GROMACS .gro file of C-alpha atoms in nm:
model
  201
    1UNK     CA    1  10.572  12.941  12.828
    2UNK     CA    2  10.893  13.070  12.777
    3UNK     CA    3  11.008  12.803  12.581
    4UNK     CA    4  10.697  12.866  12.353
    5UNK     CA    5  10.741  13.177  12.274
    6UNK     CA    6  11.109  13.073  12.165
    7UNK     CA    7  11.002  12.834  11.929
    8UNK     CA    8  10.723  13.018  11.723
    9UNK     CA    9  11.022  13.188  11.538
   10UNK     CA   10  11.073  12.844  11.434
   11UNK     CA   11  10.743  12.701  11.405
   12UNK     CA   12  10.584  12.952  11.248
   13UNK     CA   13  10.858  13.074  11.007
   14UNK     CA   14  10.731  13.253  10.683
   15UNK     CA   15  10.866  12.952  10.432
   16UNK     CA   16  10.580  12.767  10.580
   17UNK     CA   17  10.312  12.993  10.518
   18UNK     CA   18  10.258  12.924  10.108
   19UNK     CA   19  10.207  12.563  10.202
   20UNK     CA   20   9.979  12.609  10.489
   21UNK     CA   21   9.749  12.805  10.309
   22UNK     CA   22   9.765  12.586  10.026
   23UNK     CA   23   9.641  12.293  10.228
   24UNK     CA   24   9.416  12.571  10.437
   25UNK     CA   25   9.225  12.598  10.072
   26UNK     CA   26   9.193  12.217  10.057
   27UNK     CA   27   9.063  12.111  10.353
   28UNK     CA   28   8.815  12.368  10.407
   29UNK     CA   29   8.717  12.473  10.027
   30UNK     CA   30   8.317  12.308   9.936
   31UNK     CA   31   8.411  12.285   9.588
   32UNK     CA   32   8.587  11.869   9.516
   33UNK     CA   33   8.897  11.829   9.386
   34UNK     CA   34   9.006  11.435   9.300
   35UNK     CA   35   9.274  11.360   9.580
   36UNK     CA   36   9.547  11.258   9.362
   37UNK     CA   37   9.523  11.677   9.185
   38UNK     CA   38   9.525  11.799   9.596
   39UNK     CA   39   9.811  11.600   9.669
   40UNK     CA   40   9.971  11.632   9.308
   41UNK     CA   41   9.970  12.037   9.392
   42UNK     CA   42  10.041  12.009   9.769
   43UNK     CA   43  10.391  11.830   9.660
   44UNK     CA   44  10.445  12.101   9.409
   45UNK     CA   45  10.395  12.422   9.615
   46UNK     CA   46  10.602  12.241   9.897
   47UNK     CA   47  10.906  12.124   9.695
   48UNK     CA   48  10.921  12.516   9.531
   49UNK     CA   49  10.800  12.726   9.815
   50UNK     CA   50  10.999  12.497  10.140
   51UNK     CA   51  11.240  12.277   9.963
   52UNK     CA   52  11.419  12.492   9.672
   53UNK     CA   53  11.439  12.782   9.912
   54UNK     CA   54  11.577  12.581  10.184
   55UNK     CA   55  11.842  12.450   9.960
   56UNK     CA   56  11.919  12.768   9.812
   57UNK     CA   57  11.966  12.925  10.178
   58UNK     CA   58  12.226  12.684  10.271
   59UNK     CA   59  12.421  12.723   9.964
   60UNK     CA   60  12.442  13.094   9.982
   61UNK     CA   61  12.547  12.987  10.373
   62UNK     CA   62  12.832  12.782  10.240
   63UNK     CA   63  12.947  13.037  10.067
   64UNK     CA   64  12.983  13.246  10.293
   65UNK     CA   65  12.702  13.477  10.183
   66UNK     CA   66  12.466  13.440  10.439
   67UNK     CA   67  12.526  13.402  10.836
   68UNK     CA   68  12.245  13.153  10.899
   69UNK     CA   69  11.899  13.082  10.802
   70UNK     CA   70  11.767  13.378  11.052
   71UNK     CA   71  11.878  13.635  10.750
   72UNK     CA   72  11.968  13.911  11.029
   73UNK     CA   73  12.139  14.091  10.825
   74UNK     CA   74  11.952  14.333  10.592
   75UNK     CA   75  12.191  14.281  10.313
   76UNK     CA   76  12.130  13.897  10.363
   77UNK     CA   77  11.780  13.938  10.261
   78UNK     CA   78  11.763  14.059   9.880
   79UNK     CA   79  11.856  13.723   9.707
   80UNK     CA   80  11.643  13.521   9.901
   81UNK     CA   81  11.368  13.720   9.860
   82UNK     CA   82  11.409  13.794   9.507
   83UNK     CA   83  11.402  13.432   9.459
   84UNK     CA   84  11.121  13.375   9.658
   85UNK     CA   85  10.934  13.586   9.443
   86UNK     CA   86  11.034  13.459   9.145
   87UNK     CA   87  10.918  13.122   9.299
   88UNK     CA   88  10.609  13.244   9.347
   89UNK     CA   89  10.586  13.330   8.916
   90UNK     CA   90  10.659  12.997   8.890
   91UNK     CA   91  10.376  12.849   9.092
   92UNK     CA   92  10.120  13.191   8.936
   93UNK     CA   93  10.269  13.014   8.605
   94UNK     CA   94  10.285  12.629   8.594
   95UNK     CA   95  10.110  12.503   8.904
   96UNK     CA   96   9.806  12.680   8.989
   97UNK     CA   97   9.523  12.871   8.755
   98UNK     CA   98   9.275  13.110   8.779
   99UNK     CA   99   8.984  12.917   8.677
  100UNK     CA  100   9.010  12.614   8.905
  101UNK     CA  101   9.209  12.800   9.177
  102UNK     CA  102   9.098  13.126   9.172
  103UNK     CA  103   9.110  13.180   9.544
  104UNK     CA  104   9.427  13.056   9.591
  105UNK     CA  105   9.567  13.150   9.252
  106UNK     CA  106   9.522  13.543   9.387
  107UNK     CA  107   9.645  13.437   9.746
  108UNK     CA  108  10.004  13.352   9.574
  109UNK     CA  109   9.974  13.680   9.403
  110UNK     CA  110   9.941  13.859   9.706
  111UNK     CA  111  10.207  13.672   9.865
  112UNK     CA  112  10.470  13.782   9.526
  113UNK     CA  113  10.328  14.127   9.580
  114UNK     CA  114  10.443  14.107   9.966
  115UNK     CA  115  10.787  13.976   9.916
  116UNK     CA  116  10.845  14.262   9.607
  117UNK     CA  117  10.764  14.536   9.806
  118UNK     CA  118  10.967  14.389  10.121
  119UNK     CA  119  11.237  14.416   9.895
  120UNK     CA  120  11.169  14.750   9.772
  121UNK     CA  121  11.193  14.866  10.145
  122UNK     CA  122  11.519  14.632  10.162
  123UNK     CA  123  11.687  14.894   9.925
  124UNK     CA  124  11.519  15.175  10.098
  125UNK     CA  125  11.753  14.985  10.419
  126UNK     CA  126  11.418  14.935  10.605
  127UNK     CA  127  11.420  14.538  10.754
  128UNK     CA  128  11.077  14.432  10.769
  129UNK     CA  129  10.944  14.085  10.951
  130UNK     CA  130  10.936  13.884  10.700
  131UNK     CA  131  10.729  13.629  11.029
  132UNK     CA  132  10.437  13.925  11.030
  133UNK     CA  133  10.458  13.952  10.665
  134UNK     CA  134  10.360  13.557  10.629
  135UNK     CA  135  10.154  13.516  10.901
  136UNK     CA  136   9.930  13.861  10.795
  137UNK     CA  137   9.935  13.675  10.489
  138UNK     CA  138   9.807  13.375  10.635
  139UNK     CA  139   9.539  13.520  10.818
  140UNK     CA  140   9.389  13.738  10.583
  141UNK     CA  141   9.330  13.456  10.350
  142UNK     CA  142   9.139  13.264  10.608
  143UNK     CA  143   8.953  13.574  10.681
  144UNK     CA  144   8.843  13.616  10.324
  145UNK     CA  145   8.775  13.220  10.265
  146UNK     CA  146   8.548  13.218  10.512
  147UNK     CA  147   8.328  13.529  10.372
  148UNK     CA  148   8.418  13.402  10.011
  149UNK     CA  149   8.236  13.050  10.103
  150UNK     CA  150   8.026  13.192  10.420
  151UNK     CA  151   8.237  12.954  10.671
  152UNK     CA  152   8.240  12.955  11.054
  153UNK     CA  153   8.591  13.000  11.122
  154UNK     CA  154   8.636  13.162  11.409
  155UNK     CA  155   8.805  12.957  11.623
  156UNK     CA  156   9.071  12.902  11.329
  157UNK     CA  157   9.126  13.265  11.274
  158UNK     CA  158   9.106  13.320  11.670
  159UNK     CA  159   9.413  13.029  11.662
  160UNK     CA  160   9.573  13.219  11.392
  161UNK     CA  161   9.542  13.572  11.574
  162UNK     CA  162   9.686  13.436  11.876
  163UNK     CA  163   9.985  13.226  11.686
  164UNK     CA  164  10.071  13.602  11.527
  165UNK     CA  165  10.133  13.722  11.814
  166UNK     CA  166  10.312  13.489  11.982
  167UNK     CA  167  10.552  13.519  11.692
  168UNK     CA  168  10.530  13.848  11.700
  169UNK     CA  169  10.646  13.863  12.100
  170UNK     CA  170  10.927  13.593  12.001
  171UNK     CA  171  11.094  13.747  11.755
  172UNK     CA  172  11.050  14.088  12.002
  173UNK     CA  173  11.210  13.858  12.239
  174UNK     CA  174  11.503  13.761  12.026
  175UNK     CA  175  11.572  14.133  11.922
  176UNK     CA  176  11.521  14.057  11.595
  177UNK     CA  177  11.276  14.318  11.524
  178UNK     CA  178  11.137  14.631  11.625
  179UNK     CA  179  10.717  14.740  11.700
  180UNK     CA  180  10.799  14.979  11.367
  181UNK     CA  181  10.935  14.628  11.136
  182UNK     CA  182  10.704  14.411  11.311
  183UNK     CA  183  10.390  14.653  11.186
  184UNK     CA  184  10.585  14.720  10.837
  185UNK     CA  185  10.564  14.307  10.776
  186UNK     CA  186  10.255  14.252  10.893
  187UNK     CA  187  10.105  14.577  10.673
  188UNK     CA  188  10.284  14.412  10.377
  189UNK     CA  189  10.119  14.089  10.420
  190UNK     CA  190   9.790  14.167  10.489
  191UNK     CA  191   9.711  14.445  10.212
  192UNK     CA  192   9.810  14.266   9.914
  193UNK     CA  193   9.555  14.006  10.010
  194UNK     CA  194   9.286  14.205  10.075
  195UNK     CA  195   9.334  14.387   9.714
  196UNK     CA  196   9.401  14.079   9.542
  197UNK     CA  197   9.070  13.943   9.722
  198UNK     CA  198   8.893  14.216   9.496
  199UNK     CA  199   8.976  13.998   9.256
  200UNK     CA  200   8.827  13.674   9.352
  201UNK     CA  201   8.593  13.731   9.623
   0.00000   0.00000   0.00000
């Protein structure tokens, strides 16, 4: 058990959560899509929302302006997650639109609004879990897909519940966080998708 609750930091690390809800909207969505367009945007939102930040973490580790990919360090924080959210413009602008996507269109909205406020509480020197913030994310898009297309999801968003807060009790675990940052992030992730679902829903 112990070892579980070690590895969610890992497992369920907020770089994965744009892609996971991505292929979330796919697989459950009624409305067809030809396969070759599902996979043609899966590989997009992966390569700029895992790949390009992955990359870019490492560099700023080599030189020498990050620790490691944990980002403990407030002041570690602000370039990656000013490039995340300018990732996240660039998947708004030339991968995704709001008449065949509208769903998830707003869902990558939310998740730009999440990481600009995070960093707006970065220069205010308050860390937030940037885990909560995806996973809230995460979970309050499943919520609203399943009222948006009237699907039974509760085991899903039970699984989802549950996988927040074992994350939530790892990264307690490691020290990382506080109750205070762990409530911050998942606040931040959560309420930009329920007022973008205004939107679309």
């Amino acid at each position: 058990m112990k070892l579980l609750v070690r590895s969610a930091s890992f497992l369920f690390h907020p770089i994965w959560m744009p892609f996971a809800g991505t292929l979330i909207y796919f697989l459950i969505t009624p409305r067809f899509f030809p396969i070759e367009v599902v996979k043609a945007k899966l590989l997009a939102v992966a390569i700029i929302t895992i790949f390009i930040p992955i990359v870019y973490v490492y560099m700023l580790k080599t030189l020498g302006k990050v620790t490691d990919h944990h980002l403990r360090d407030i002041r570690e924080r602000k370039w990656p997650l000013l490039l995340y959210a300018g990732l996240d413009f660039v998947v708004l602008k030339y991968v995704l639109n709001t008449f065949d996507y509208p769903a998830l269109y707003y869902f990558f909205a939310g998740i730009m609004t999440s990481a600009i406020l995070g960093l707006f509480f970065l220069l205010a020197k308050v860390k937030v879990s940037l885990h909560m913030m995806g996973l809230a994310g995460l979970l309050g898009f499943l919520i609203l897909l399943s009222v948006h297309f009237n699907l039974n999801l509760v085991y899903s968003v039970s699984f989802l519940i549950a996988i927040t807060g074992l994350t939530a009790s790892s990264r307690l675990l490691y020290a990382a966080h506080s109750y205070n940052e762990l409530s911050i992030g998942f606040i931040l992730g959560l309420l930009p998708q329920v007022i973008a679902a205004l939107v679309w829903l």
